[in-house]
């Protein structure tokens, strides 16, 4: 989902994804690979979510690290996946599930600045219904004296 950010340089974004429980039960019922009973794993399939920062297009500067960073976060039964993203002109910070998992990455945009800036949020769910909610706030610069 592309977000129109206009000329904002500092954003506070909160997004929540909720999976349709009937779809989730249908999928989990057909795949025991991830089941606690199937192979002794500590979490069922719906309990772990992968989160990735894809920064390979974050800058055209040749000397900038553009590696993809990722982690997983535990989602307890009945919880929605919640993400809080803090974004400014040189850094992206993401907090999943209230801080259970955090990822920070430096970014160095050279052309996508001001009115040309854009941000995309997406999920890779294919066989389940997803409901998403999104809130954004433009933050002011800090006045440090």
Short mmCIF file of N, CA and C in Angstrom, two decimals, residues 28-113:
data_model
loop_
_atom_site.label_atom_id
_atom_site.label_comp_id
_atom_site.label_asym_id
_atom_site.label_seq_id
_atom_site.Cartn_x
_atom_site.Cartn_y
_atom_site.Cartn_z
N UNK A 28 -3.84 -23.85 9.02
CA UNK A 28 -3.10 -24.60 10.03
C UNK A 28 -3.58 -26.05 10.12
N UNK A 29 -4.83 -26.28 9.80
CA UNK A 29 -5.34 -27.65 9.83
C UNK A 29 -4.78 -28.51 8.72
N UNK A 30 -4.29 -27.90 7.64
CA UNK A 30 -3.77 -28.66 6.50
C UNK A 30 -2.27 -28.77 6.49
N UNK A 31 -1.57 -28.11 7.41
CA UNK A 31 -0.12 -28.15 7.40
C UNK A 31 0.39 -28.37 8.81
N UNK A 32 0.77 -29.61 9.12
CA UNK A 32 1.24 -29.92 10.47
C UNK A 32 2.73 -29.70 10.64
N UNK A 33 3.42 -29.27 9.60
CA UNK A 33 4.86 -29.03 9.70
C UNK A 33 5.18 -28.04 10.81
N UNK A 34 4.34 -27.04 11.00
CA UNK A 34 4.61 -26.00 11.98
C UNK A 34 3.89 -26.23 13.30
N UNK A 35 3.17 -27.33 13.42
CA UNK A 35 2.37 -27.58 14.61
C UNK A 35 3.23 -28.02 15.78
N UNK A 36 2.88 -27.59 16.98
CA UNK A 36 3.59 -28.03 18.19
C UNK A 36 3.52 -29.55 18.31
N UNK A 37 2.37 -30.13 17.99
CA UNK A 37 2.21 -31.58 18.09
C UNK A 37 2.95 -32.32 16.98
N UNK A 38 3.13 -31.67 15.84
CA UNK A 38 3.73 -32.33 14.69
C UNK A 38 5.22 -32.59 14.83
N UNK A 39 5.99 -31.67 15.40
CA UNK A 39 7.43 -31.88 15.44
C UNK A 39 8.11 -31.27 16.66
N UNK A 40 7.37 -30.92 17.68
CA UNK A 40 7.98 -30.44 18.91
C UNK A 40 8.43 -28.99 18.89
N UNK A 41 8.06 -28.24 17.89
CA UNK A 41 8.44 -26.82 17.87
C UNK A 41 7.71 -26.07 18.97
N UNK A 42 8.30 -24.96 19.37
CA UNK A 42 7.74 -24.20 20.49
C UNK A 42 6.54 -23.35 20.09
N UNK A 43 6.41 -23.01 18.82
CA UNK A 43 5.33 -22.12 18.41
C UNK A 43 4.63 -22.69 17.18
N UNK A 44 3.34 -22.46 17.11
CA UNK A 44 2.61 -22.85 15.92
C UNK A 44 2.85 -21.83 14.82
N UNK A 45 2.39 -22.16 13.64
CA UNK A 45 2.64 -21.32 12.47
C UNK A 45 2.19 -19.88 12.68
N UNK A 46 1.02 -19.67 13.29
CA UNK A 46 0.53 -18.32 13.45
C UNK A 46 1.29 -17.56 14.53
N UNK A 47 2.20 -18.21 15.25
CA UNK A 47 2.90 -17.57 16.37
C UNK A 47 4.15 -16.82 15.98
N UNK A 48 4.69 -17.02 14.78
CA UNK A 48 5.91 -16.32 14.38
C UNK A 48 5.67 -15.58 13.08
N UNK A 49 6.06 -14.34 13.05
CA UNK A 49 5.92 -13.52 11.85
C UNK A 49 7.31 -12.98 11.50
N UNK A 50 7.69 -13.08 10.25
CA UNK A 50 8.96 -12.51 9.79
C UNK A 50 8.75 -11.06 9.41
N UNK A 51 9.69 -10.22 9.83
CA UNK A 51 9.65 -8.79 9.53
C UNK A 51 10.96 -8.43 8.85
N UNK A 52 10.88 -7.77 7.71
CA UNK A 52 12.09 -7.42 6.96
C UNK A 52 12.10 -5.96 6.58
N UNK A 53 13.29 -5.38 6.60
CA UNK A 53 13.54 -4.06 6.03
C UNK A 53 14.23 -4.29 4.70
N UNK A 54 13.62 -3.87 3.63
CA UNK A 54 14.23 -4.00 2.31
C UNK A 54 14.76 -2.62 1.94
N UNK A 55 16.06 -2.46 2.02
CA UNK A 55 16.67 -1.13 1.82
C UNK A 55 17.52 -1.08 0.56
N UNK A 56 17.37 -2.05 -0.34
CA UNK A 56 18.22 -2.08 -1.52
C UNK A 56 17.99 -0.90 -2.45
N UNK A 57 16.88 -0.18 -2.29
CA UNK A 57 16.64 1.01 -3.11
C UNK A 57 16.55 2.26 -2.24
N UNK A 58 17.17 2.22 -1.06
CA UNK A 58 17.09 3.36 -0.14
C UNK A 58 18.02 4.50 -0.53
N UNK A 59 18.99 4.23 -1.39
CA UNK A 59 19.92 5.28 -1.82
C UNK A 59 20.59 4.87 -3.12
N UNK A 60 20.95 5.86 -3.92
CA UNK A 60 21.74 5.60 -5.12
C UNK A 60 23.22 5.77 -4.85
N UNK A 61 23.56 6.21 -3.65
CA UNK A 61 24.97 6.38 -3.29
C UNK A 61 25.65 5.01 -3.29
N UNK A 62 26.82 4.89 -3.93
CA UNK A 62 27.47 3.58 -4.06
C UNK A 62 28.10 3.05 -2.78
N UNK A 63 28.40 3.90 -1.82
CA UNK A 63 29.13 3.47 -0.62
C UNK A 63 28.21 3.24 0.58
N UNK A 64 26.93 2.98 0.35
CA UNK A 64 25.96 2.81 1.43
C UNK A 64 25.57 1.34 1.54
N UNK A 65 25.54 0.82 2.78
CA UNK A 65 25.10 -0.55 3.04
C UNK A 65 23.61 -0.66 2.73
N UNK A 66 23.27 -1.55 1.81
CA UNK A 66 21.86 -1.71 1.41
C UNK A 66 21.36 -3.12 1.70
N UNK A 67 21.94 -3.74 2.72
CA UNK A 67 21.54 -5.11 3.08
C UNK A 67 20.10 -5.15 3.57
N UNK A 68 19.48 -6.32 3.43
CA UNK A 68 18.13 -6.52 3.97
C UNK A 68 18.28 -7.05 5.39
N UNK A 69 17.57 -6.43 6.31
CA UNK A 69 17.60 -6.84 7.70
C UNK A 69 16.25 -7.44 8.07
N UNK A 70 16.28 -8.45 8.92
CA UNK A 70 15.02 -9.07 9.29
C UNK A 70 15.09 -9.74 10.65
N UNK A 71 13.94 -10.08 11.15
CA UNK A 71 13.82 -10.77 12.42
C UNK A 71 12.45 -11.41 12.47
N UNK A 72 12.16 -12.07 13.55
CA UNK A 72 10.83 -12.64 13.76
C UNK A 72 10.24 -12.06 15.04
N UNK A 73 8.95 -12.12 15.14
CA UNK A 73 8.27 -11.64 16.34
C UNK A 73 7.18 -12.65 16.70
N UNK A 74 7.04 -12.91 17.99
CA UNK A 74 6.00 -13.81 18.46
C UNK A 74 4.66 -13.08 18.50
N UNK A 75 3.65 -13.72 17.96
CA UNK A 75 2.29 -13.19 18.00
C UNK A 75 1.48 -14.14 18.87
N UNK A 76 1.01 -13.65 19.99
CA UNK A 76 0.23 -14.49 20.89
C UNK A 76 -1.17 -14.70 20.33
N UNK A 77 -1.79 -15.79 20.69
CA UNK A 77 -3.12 -16.12 20.20
C UNK A 77 -4.09 -14.97 20.50
N UNK A 78 -4.82 -14.55 19.49
CA UNK A 78 -5.79 -13.47 19.65
C UNK A 78 -5.22 -12.08 19.40
N UNK A 79 -3.90 -11.96 19.24
CA UNK A 79 -3.31 -10.64 18.99
C UNK A 79 -3.33 -10.30 17.51
N UNK A 80 -3.37 -9.02 17.22
CA UNK A 80 -3.13 -8.52 15.87
C UNK A 80 -1.63 -8.27 15.75
N UNK A 81 -1.11 -8.32 14.52
CA UNK A 81 0.27 -7.91 14.30
C UNK A 81 0.29 -6.39 14.32
N UNK A 82 1.03 -5.80 15.23
CA UNK A 82 1.10 -4.34 15.30
C UNK A 82 2.53 -3.89 15.03
N UNK A 83 2.65 -2.82 14.27
CA UNK A 83 3.95 -2.24 13.93
C UNK A 83 3.89 -0.74 14.17
N UNK A 84 4.92 -0.22 14.80
CA UNK A 84 5.09 1.23 14.90
C UNK A 84 6.39 1.55 14.18
N UNK A 85 6.31 2.47 13.25
CA UNK A 85 7.46 2.82 12.42
C UNK A 85 7.74 4.30 12.59
N UNK A 86 8.97 4.61 12.97
CA UNK A 86 9.42 6.00 13.07
C UNK A 86 10.38 6.24 11.92
N UNK A 87 10.10 7.26 11.15
CA UNK A 87 10.85 7.52 9.93
C UNK A 87 11.24 8.98 9.88
N UNK A 88 12.53 9.23 9.61
CA UNK A 88 12.93 10.60 9.31
C UNK A 88 13.84 10.57 8.09
N UNK A 89 14.53 11.64 7.82
CA UNK A 89 15.29 11.76 6.58
C UNK A 89 16.52 10.86 6.52
N UNK A 90 16.90 10.17 7.60
CA UNK A 90 18.09 9.32 7.53
C UNK A 90 17.97 8.00 8.30
N UNK A 91 16.84 7.71 8.90
CA UNK A 91 16.73 6.48 9.70
C UNK A 91 15.30 5.96 9.69
N UNK A 92 15.17 4.64 9.75
CA UNK A 92 13.88 3.97 9.90
C UNK A 92 13.99 3.07 11.12
N UNK A 93 13.05 3.22 12.06
CA UNK A 93 12.99 2.35 13.23
C UNK A 93 11.63 1.67 13.23
N UNK A 94 11.62 0.38 13.51
CA UNK A 94 10.37 -0.37 13.51
C UNK A 94 10.27 -1.17 14.79
N UNK A 95 9.10 -1.10 15.43
CA UNK A 95 8.84 -1.80 16.68
C UNK A 95 7.62 -2.69 16.47
N UNK A 96 7.82 -4.00 16.51
CA UNK A 96 6.71 -4.94 16.34
C UNK A 96 6.21 -5.39 17.70
N UNK A 97 4.90 -5.50 17.82
CA UNK A 97 4.25 -5.96 19.04
C UNK A 97 4.72 -5.17 20.26
N UNK A 98 4.73 -3.86 20.16
CA UNK A 98 5.08 -3.02 21.30
C UNK A 98 6.54 -3.08 21.69
N UNK A 99 7.39 -3.56 20.81
CA UNK A 99 8.82 -3.61 21.10
C UNK A 99 9.38 -5.00 21.32
N UNK A 100 8.57 -6.05 21.13
CA UNK A 100 9.12 -7.41 21.25
C UNK A 100 10.24 -7.63 20.25
N UNK A 101 10.11 -7.04 19.08
CA UNK A 101 11.16 -7.08 18.08
C UNK A 101 11.34 -5.67 17.54
N UNK A 102 12.60 -5.25 17.44
CA UNK A 102 12.93 -3.90 16.94
C UNK A 102 13.98 -4.03 15.84
N UNK A 103 13.83 -3.23 14.80
CA UNK A 103 14.82 -3.17 13.73
C UNK A 103 15.05 -1.69 13.42
N UNK A 104 16.32 -1.33 13.29
CA UNK A 104 16.69 0.04 12.93
C UNK A 104 17.61 -0.01 11.73
N UNK A 105 17.42 0.90 10.79
CA UNK A 105 18.28 0.95 9.62
C UNK A 105 18.51 2.40 9.21
N UNK A 106 19.74 2.72 8.84
CA UNK A 106 20.06 4.04 8.30
C UNK A 106 19.70 4.04 6.82
N UNK A 107 19.17 5.16 6.35
CA UNK A 107 18.86 5.32 4.94
C UNK A 107 19.45 6.64 4.47
N UNK A 108 19.84 6.69 3.22
CA UNK A 108 20.48 7.89 2.68
C UNK A 108 19.86 8.23 1.33
N UNK A 109 18.64 8.73 1.32
CA UNK A 109 18.01 9.04 0.03
C UNK A 109 18.73 10.19 -0.67
N UNK A 110 18.89 10.04 -1.98
CA UNK A 110 19.51 11.10 -2.77
C UNK A 110 18.52 11.74 -3.74
N UNK A 111 17.48 11.01 -4.14
CA UNK A 111 16.50 11.59 -5.07
C UNK A 111 15.08 11.57 -4.50
N UNK A 112 14.76 10.61 -3.65
CA UNK A 112 13.40 10.52 -3.09
C UNK A 112 13.31 11.36 -1.83
N UNK A 113 13.38 12.66 -2.02
CA UNK A 113 13.31 13.59 -0.89
C UNK A 113 12.20 14.60 -1.15
#
